[in-house]
mmCIF file of N, CA and C in Angstrom:
data_model
loop_
_atom_site.group_PDB
_atom_site.id
_atom_site.type_symbol
_atom_site.label_atom_id
_atom_site.label_comp_id
_atom_site.label_asym_id
_atom_site.label_seq_id
_atom_site.Cartn_x
_atom_site.Cartn_y
_atom_site.Cartn_z
ATOM 1 N N MET Z 1 1.092 -1.109 0.057
ATOM 2 C CA MET Z 1 0.039 -0.280 -0.063
ATOM 3 C C MET Z 1 0.984 1.353 -0.222
ATOM 4 N N LYS Z 2 0.607 2.119 -0.978
ATOM 5 C CA LYS Z 2 1.127 3.383 -0.831
ATOM 6 C C LYS Z 2 0.801 4.706 0.108
ATOM 7 N N ILE Z 3 1.383 4.776 1.052
ATOM 8 C CA ILE Z 3 0.834 5.787 2.053
ATOM 9 C C ILE Z 3 1.964 7.483 1.978
ATOM 10 N N LEU Z 4 1.220 8.715 1.790
ATOM 11 C CA LEU Z 4 1.642 9.987 2.214
ATOM 12 C C LEU Z 4 1.424 10.575 3.202
ATOM 13 N N HIS Z 5 2.018 10.875 4.329
ATOM 14 C CA HIS Z 5 1.510 11.623 5.077
ATOM 15 C C HIS Z 5 2.189 12.932 4.998
ATOM 16 N N VAL Z 6 1.376 14.023 5.461
ATOM 17 C CA VAL Z 6 1.250 15.373 5.010
ATOM 18 C C VAL Z 6 1.521 16.254 6.457
ATOM 19 N N ILE Z 7 2.712 16.969 6.513
ATOM 20 C CA ILE Z 7 2.864 17.462 7.643
ATOM 21 C C ILE Z 7 3.146 19.348 7.437
ATOM 22 N N THR Z 8 2.901 19.927 8.115
ATOM 23 C CA THR Z 8 3.613 21.574 7.929
ATOM 24 C C THR Z 8 5.237 21.394 8.305
ATOM 25 N N THR Z 9 5.709 20.592 9.080
ATOM 26 C CA THR Z 9 7.330 21.269 9.218
ATOM 27 C C THR Z 9 7.975 19.884 9.928
ATOM 28 N N LEU Z 10 9.231 19.583 9.858
ATOM 29 C CA LEU Z 10 10.069 18.641 10.888
ATOM 30 C C LEU Z 10 10.304 19.257 11.905
ATOM 31 N N GLN Z 11 10.006 20.471 12.527
ATOM 32 C CA GLN Z 11 10.841 21.266 13.625
ATOM 33 C C GLN Z 11 10.401 20.032 14.923
ATOM 34 N N THR Z 12 10.610 20.230 16.162
ATOM 35 C CA THR Z 12 10.656 19.823 17.039
ATOM 36 C C THR Z 12 9.389 19.763 17.543
ATOM 37 N N GLY Z 13 8.482 18.651 17.695
ATOM 38 C CA GLY Z 13 7.279 18.966 18.334
ATOM 39 C C GLY Z 13 6.798 17.370 18.514
ATOM 40 N N GLY Z 14 5.430 17.047 19.051
ATOM 41 C CA GLY Z 14 4.920 15.763 18.893
ATOM 42 C C GLY Z 14 4.614 15.140 17.517
ATOM 43 N N ALA Z 15 3.844 15.639 16.724
ATOM 44 C CA ALA Z 15 3.596 15.067 15.481
ATOM 45 C C ALA Z 15 4.731 15.039 14.650
ATOM 46 N N GLU Z 16 5.802 15.570 14.598
ATOM 47 C CA GLU Z 16 6.688 15.525 13.965
ATOM 48 C C GLU Z 16 7.539 14.397 14.716
ATOM 49 N N LYS Z 17 7.771 14.406 15.952
ATOM 50 C CA LYS Z 17 8.226 13.291 16.628
ATOM 51 C C LYS Z 17 7.621 11.741 15.765
ATOM 52 N N LEU Z 18 6.448 11.916 15.852
ATOM 53 C CA LEU Z 18 5.417 10.642 15.481
ATOM 54 C C LEU Z 18 5.835 10.391 14.178
ATOM 55 N N MET Z 19 6.188 11.312 13.166
ATOM 56 C CA MET Z 19 6.525 10.406 11.685
ATOM 57 C C MET Z 19 7.960 9.851 11.931
ATOM 58 N N VAL Z 20 8.936 10.655 12.728
ATOM 59 C CA VAL Z 20 9.971 9.977 12.775
ATOM 60 C C VAL Z 20 10.016 8.478 13.271
ATOM 61 N N ASP Z 21 8.983 8.203 14.026
ATOM 62 C CA ASP Z 21 8.799 6.768 14.747
ATOM 63 C C ASP Z 21 7.969 5.869 14.104
ATOM 64 N N LEU Z 22 6.790 6.696 13.134
ATOM 65 C CA LEU Z 22 6.085 5.786 12.699
ATOM 66 C C LEU Z 22 6.251 5.262 11.189
ATOM 67 N N LEU Z 23 6.726 6.260 10.433
ATOM 68 C CA LEU Z 23 7.019 6.104 9.377
ATOM 69 C C LEU Z 23 8.129 4.686 9.056
ATOM 70 N N PRO Z 24 9.101 4.697 9.510
ATOM 71 C CA PRO Z 24 9.971 3.737 9.532
ATOM 72 C C PRO Z 24 9.346 2.302 9.826
ATOM 73 N N ARG Z 25 8.637 2.023 10.727
ATOM 74 C CA ARG Z 25 7.572 1.001 10.664
ATOM 75 C C ARG Z 25 6.828 0.781 9.930
ATOM 76 N N LEU Z 26 6.105 1.781 9.392
ATOM 77 C CA LEU Z 26 4.845 1.179 8.453
ATOM 78 C C LEU Z 26 5.934 0.615 7.232
ATOM 79 N N ARG Z 27 6.972 1.150 7.108
ATOM 80 C CA ARG Z 27 7.714 0.586 6.038
ATOM 81 C C ARG Z 27 8.485 -0.787 6.169
ATOM 82 N N GLU Z 28 8.356 -1.145 7.138
ATOM 83 C CA GLU Z 28 9.241 -2.517 7.765
ATOM 84 C C GLU Z 28 7.835 -3.316 7.296
ATOM 85 N N LEU Z 29 6.875 -2.772 7.387
ATOM 86 C CA LEU Z 29 5.453 -3.977 7.491
ATOM 87 C C LEU Z 29 5.240 -4.205 6.024
ATOM 88 N N GLY Z 30 5.925 -3.572 5.051
ATOM 89 C CA GLY Z 30 5.933 -3.725 3.523
ATOM 90 C C GLY Z 30 5.121 -2.400 2.859
ATOM 91 N N ASN Z 31 4.998 -1.321 3.511
ATOM 92 C CA ASN Z 31 3.961 -0.288 2.683
ATOM 93 C C ASN Z 31 5.141 0.422 2.170
ATOM 94 N N GLU Z 32 4.434 1.122 1.031
ATOM 95 C CA GLU Z 32 5.679 2.213 0.362
ATOM 96 C C GLU Z 32 5.062 3.532 0.992
ATOM 97 N N VAL Z 33 5.974 4.227 2.040
ATOM 98 C CA VAL Z 33 5.858 5.396 2.586
ATOM 99 C C VAL Z 33 6.695 6.673 2.513
ATOM 100 N N GLU Z 34 5.735 7.855 2.354
ATOM 101 C CA GLU Z 34 6.513 8.916 1.836
ATOM 102 C C GLU Z 34 5.798 9.878 2.767
ATOM 103 N N LEU Z 35 6.420 11.087 2.812
ATOM 104 C CA LEU Z 35 6.259 12.163 3.470
ATOM 105 C C LEU Z 35 6.316 13.538 2.733
ATOM 106 N N SER Z 36 5.477 14.482 2.944
ATOM 107 C CA SER Z 36 5.779 15.627 2.366
ATOM 108 C C SER Z 36 5.213 16.695 3.371
ATOM 109 N N ILE Z 37 6.134 17.718 3.236
ATOM 110 C CA ILE Z 37 6.206 18.730 4.477
ATOM 111 C C ILE Z 37 6.477 20.128 3.915
ATOM 112 N N PHE Z 38 5.331 21.198 4.296
ATOM 113 C CA PHE Z 38 5.377 22.235 3.597
ATOM 114 C C PHE Z 38 6.389 23.586 4.299
ATOM 115 N N TYR Z 39 6.913 23.349 5.115
ATOM 116 C CA TYR Z 39 8.036 24.089 5.506
ATOM 117 C C TYR Z 39 9.443 23.389 5.380
ATOM 118 N N GLY Z 40 10.672 23.134 4.650
ATOM 119 C CA GLY Z 40 11.213 21.974 5.020
ATOM 120 C C GLY Z 40 12.409 22.726 5.242
ATOM 121 N N VAL Z 41 12.688 22.819 6.428
ATOM 122 C CA VAL Z 41 14.373 23.353 6.570
ATOM 123 C C VAL Z 41 14.736 21.801 7.305
ATOM 124 N N GLN Z 42 16.021 22.036 7.218
ATOM 125 C CA GLN Z 42 16.875 20.790 7.536
ATOM 126 C C GLN Z 42 17.207 20.525 9.016
ATOM 127 N N THR Z 43 16.317 19.453 9.766
ATOM 128 C CA THR Z 43 16.377 19.424 11.063
ATOM 129 C C THR Z 43 17.229 17.765 11.438
ATOM 130 N N GLN Z 44 16.867 17.251 12.460
ATOM 131 C CA GLN Z 44 17.570 16.040 12.897
ATOM 132 C C GLN Z 44 16.622 15.100 12.491
ATOM 133 N N PHE Z 45 15.162 15.392 12.507
ATOM 134 C CA PHE Z 45 14.171 14.411 12.123
ATOM 135 C C PHE Z 45 14.183 14.391 10.545
ATOM 136 N N VAL Z 46 14.629 14.862 9.865
ATOM 137 C CA VAL Z 46 14.914 14.998 8.966
ATOM 138 C C VAL Z 46 15.568 14.131 8.211
ATOM 139 N N GLU Z 47 16.822 14.379 9.131
ATOM 140 C CA GLU Z 47 17.907 13.399 8.552
ATOM 141 C C GLU Z 47 17.331 11.811 9.149
ATOM 142 N N LEU Z 48 16.599 11.954 10.062
ATOM 143 C CA LEU Z 48 16.712 10.374 10.699
ATOM 144 C C LEU Z 48 15.391 9.837 9.698
ATOM 145 N N LEU Z 49 14.893 10.337 8.922
ATOM 146 C CA LEU Z 49 13.785 9.662 8.049
ATOM 147 C C LEU Z 49 14.580 9.495 6.672
ATOM 148 N N GLU Z 50 15.143 10.429 6.454
ATOM 149 C CA GLU Z 50 16.132 10.198 5.117
ATOM 150 C C GLU Z 50 16.891 8.657 5.571
ATOM 151 N N GLU Z 51 17.826 8.837 6.536
ATOM 152 C CA GLU Z 51 18.710 7.883 6.840
ATOM 153 C C GLU Z 51 17.850 6.154 7.089
ATOM 154 N N ASN Z 52 16.600 6.542 7.238
ATOM 155 C CA ASN Z 52 15.395 5.197 7.238
ATOM 156 C C ASN Z 52 15.101 5.148 5.790
ATOM 157 N N GLY Z 53 15.404 5.766 5.150
ATOM 158 C CA GLY Z 53 15.151 5.319 3.526
ATOM 159 C C GLY Z 53 13.370 6.168 2.974
ATOM 160 N N ILE Z 54 13.262 6.924 3.645
ATOM 161 C CA ILE Z 54 11.842 7.624 3.857
ATOM 162 C C ILE Z 54 11.995 8.878 2.968
ATOM 163 N N LYS Z 55 11.175 8.633 1.839
ATOM 164 C CA LYS Z 55 11.102 10.040 0.857
ATOM 165 C C LYS Z 55 10.399 10.889 1.243
ATOM 166 N N ILE Z 56 11.233 12.119 0.711
ATOM 167 C CA ILE Z 56 10.343 13.504 1.618
ATOM 168 C C ILE Z 56 10.144 14.476 0.401
ATOM 169 N N HIS Z 57 9.316 14.638 0.607
ATOM 170 C CA HIS Z 57 8.787 16.037 -0.611
ATOM 171 C C HIS Z 57 9.105 17.325 0.034
ATOM 172 N N ILE Z 58 9.566 18.526 -0.245
ATOM 173 C CA ILE Z 58 10.040 19.693 0.528
ATOM 174 C C ILE Z 58 9.413 20.345 -0.539
ATOM 175 N N PHE Z 59 8.093 21.369 0.045
ATOM 176 C CA PHE Z 59 7.677 22.138 -0.847
ATOM 177 C C PHE Z 59 8.116 23.290 -1.021
ATOM 178 N N GLY Z 60 8.926 23.898 0.179
ATOM 179 C CA GLY Z 60 9.457 25.007 0.261
ATOM 180 C C GLY Z 60 10.282 25.409 1.523
ATOM 181 N N ILE Z 61 11.245 26.532 1.601
ATOM 182 C CA ILE Z 61 11.537 26.984 3.052
ATOM 183 C C ILE Z 61 10.765 28.298 3.302
ATOM 184 N N ASN Z 62 9.668 28.358 2.491
ATOM 185 C CA ASN Z 62 8.882 29.680 3.340
ATOM 186 C C ASN Z 62 7.924 29.459 4.402
ATOM 187 N N ARG Z 63 7.868 29.938 5.353
ATOM 188 C CA ARG Z 63 7.315 29.741 6.731
ATOM 189 C C ARG Z 63 5.739 30.014 6.481
ATOM 190 N N ASN Z 64 5.140 30.285 5.673
ATOM 191 C CA ASN Z 64 3.976 30.412 5.512
ATOM 192 C C ASN Z 64 3.316 28.835 4.977
ATOM 193 N N VAL Z 65 2.849 28.324 5.853
ATOM 194 C CA VAL Z 65 2.490 26.884 5.975
ATOM 195 C C VAL Z 65 0.857 27.052 5.061
ATOM 196 N N TYR Z 66 0.351 28.325 5.134
ATOM 197 C CA TYR Z 66 -0.851 28.610 4.355
ATOM 198 C C TYR Z 66 -0.721 29.065 3.115
ATOM 199 N N ASN Z 67 0.185 28.673 2.349
ATOM 200 C CA ASN Z 67 0.693 29.411 0.872
ATOM 201 C C ASN Z 67 -0.392 28.388 0.009
ATOM 202 N N PRO Z 68 -0.953 29.007 -0.803
ATOM 203 C CA PRO Z 68 -1.813 28.128 -1.586
ATOM 204 C C PRO Z 68 -1.288 27.651 -2.881
ATOM 205 N N ILE Z 69 0.240 27.861 -3.290
ATOM 206 C CA ILE Z 69 0.902 27.125 -4.089
ATOM 207 C C ILE Z 69 0.684 25.693 -3.234
ATOM 208 N N HIS Z 70 1.053 25.254 -2.013
ATOM 209 C CA HIS Z 70 0.729 23.889 -1.577
ATOM 210 C C HIS Z 70 -0.005 23.213 -1.995
ATOM 211 N N LEU Z 71 -1.320 23.448 -2.339
ATOM 212 C CA LEU Z 71 -2.465 22.837 -3.107
ATOM 213 C C LEU Z 71 -2.227 22.310 -4.007
ATOM 214 N N ILE Z 72 -1.444 22.986 -5.242
ATOM 215 C CA ILE Z 72 -0.671 22.551 -6.227
ATOM 216 C C ILE Z 72 0.198 21.589 -5.999
ATOM 217 N N LYS Z 73 0.882 21.826 -5.376
ATOM 218 C CA LYS Z 73 2.290 20.578 -5.080
ATOM 219 C C LYS Z 73 1.602 19.219 -4.446
ATOM 220 N N LEU Z 74 0.273 19.485 -3.602
ATOM 221 C CA LEU Z 74 -0.168 18.289 -2.900
ATOM 222 C C LEU Z 74 -1.101 17.563 -4.209
ATOM 223 N N ARG Z 75 -1.660 18.357 -4.675
ATOM 224 C CA ARG Z 75 -2.614 17.661 -6.098
ATOM 225 C C ARG Z 75 -1.703 16.767 -7.037
ATOM 226 N N SER Z 76 -0.436 17.201 -7.262
ATOM 227 C CA SER Z 76 0.130 16.684 -7.827
ATOM 228 C C SER Z 76 0.662 15.048 -7.611
ATOM 229 N N LEU Z 77 0.959 15.159 -5.983
ATOM 230 C CA LEU Z 77 1.189 14.034 -5.551
ATOM 231 C C LEU Z 77 -0.148 12.829 -5.144
ATOM 232 N N PHE Z 78 -1.355 13.635 -5.509
ATOM 233 C CA PHE Z 78 -2.452 12.317 -4.978
ATOM 234 C C PHE Z 78 -2.749 11.334 -5.371
ATOM 235 N N ASN Z 79 -2.581 11.380 -6.449
ATOM 236 C CA ASN Z 79 -3.039 10.149 -7.692
ATOM 237 C C ASN Z 79 -2.105 9.051 -7.416
ATOM 238 N N SER Z 80 -0.733 9.463 -6.744
ATOM 239 C CA SER Z 80 0.295 8.491 -6.640
ATOM 240 C C SER Z 80 -0.065 7.549 -5.481
ATOM 241 N N PHE Z 81 -1.023 7.756 -4.707
ATOM 242 C CA PHE Z 81 -0.824 7.243 -3.494
ATOM 243 C C PHE Z 81 -2.559 6.757 -3.114
ATOM 244 N N ASP Z 82 -2.431 5.539 -2.229
ATOM 245 C CA ASP Z 82 -3.824 4.709 -1.580
ATOM 246 C C ASP Z 82 -4.272 5.379 -0.462
ATOM 247 N N ILE Z 83 -3.469 5.957 0.284
ATOM 248 C CA ILE Z 83 -3.928 6.781 1.456
ATOM 249 C C ILE Z 83 -3.449 8.104 1.687
ATOM 250 N N ILE Z 84 -3.756 9.195 2.087
ATOM 251 C CA ILE Z 84 -3.188 10.455 2.367
ATOM 252 C C ILE Z 84 -3.758 10.526 3.473
ATOM 253 N N HIS Z 85 -2.836 11.007 4.586
ATOM 254 C CA HIS Z 85 -2.812 11.184 6.164
ATOM 255 C C HIS Z 85 -2.475 12.191 6.254
ATOM 256 N N THR Z 86 -3.326 13.394 7.143
ATOM 257 C CA THR Z 86 -2.506 14.549 7.335
ATOM 258 C C THR Z 86 -2.328 14.790 8.538
ATOM 259 N N HIS Z 87 -1.231 15.612 8.963
ATOM 260 C CA HIS Z 87 -1.349 16.302 10.266
ATOM 261 C C HIS Z 87 -1.067 17.613 10.302
ATOM 262 N N ASN Z 88 -1.649 18.396 11.329
ATOM 263 C CA ASN Z 88 -1.877 19.611 11.491
ATOM 264 C C ASN Z 88 -2.829 20.295 10.629
ATOM 265 N N THR Z 89 -3.414 21.689 11.179
ATOM 266 C CA THR Z 89 -4.408 22.212 10.263
ATOM 267 C C THR Z 89 -4.012 22.460 9.092
ATOM 268 N N SER Z 90 -2.857 23.466 8.344
ATOM 269 C CA SER Z 90 -3.070 23.464 7.033
ATOM 270 C C SER Z 90 -3.078 22.366 6.372
ATOM 271 N N PRO Z 91 -2.256 21.190 6.531
ATOM 272 C CA PRO Z 91 -2.373 20.158 5.865
ATOM 273 C C PRO Z 91 -3.669 19.332 5.484
ATOM 274 N N GLN Z 92 -4.204 19.576 6.899
ATOM 275 C CA GLN Z 92 -5.969 18.940 6.814
ATOM 276 C C GLN Z 92 -6.974 19.959 5.937
ATOM 277 N N LEU Z 93 -6.249 21.093 6.169
ATOM 278 C CA LEU Z 93 -7.227 21.963 4.909
ATOM 279 C C LEU Z 93 -7.088 21.631 3.572
ATOM 280 N N PHE Z 94 -5.965 21.777 3.371
ATOM 281 C CA PHE Z 94 -5.342 21.839 2.008
ATOM 282 C C PHE Z 94 -5.805 19.998 0.995
ATOM 283 N N ALA Z 95 -5.634 19.093 2.133
ATOM 284 C CA ALA Z 95 -5.854 17.739 1.550
ATOM 285 C C ALA Z 95 -7.362 17.676 1.572
#
């Protein structure tokens, strides 16, 4: 199963830590898992996910997580996945 998780950022926080813990486990269970983030600064969480083979789609380094450009970028990804799971308010609104 192909699963896309969408989150605003991978800076320090509970939902962000959940991604670091959950996505590699989902991958170990045989799922194809990818992550898209709206505000993509390099963090330790990004490094940990990349080390575990998780593909990350970074939409930009603009702090505006409500940028309407994210709608276009999300739309281009949606048809490639069986499940889209969102975290945080702006991904939930845009998805």
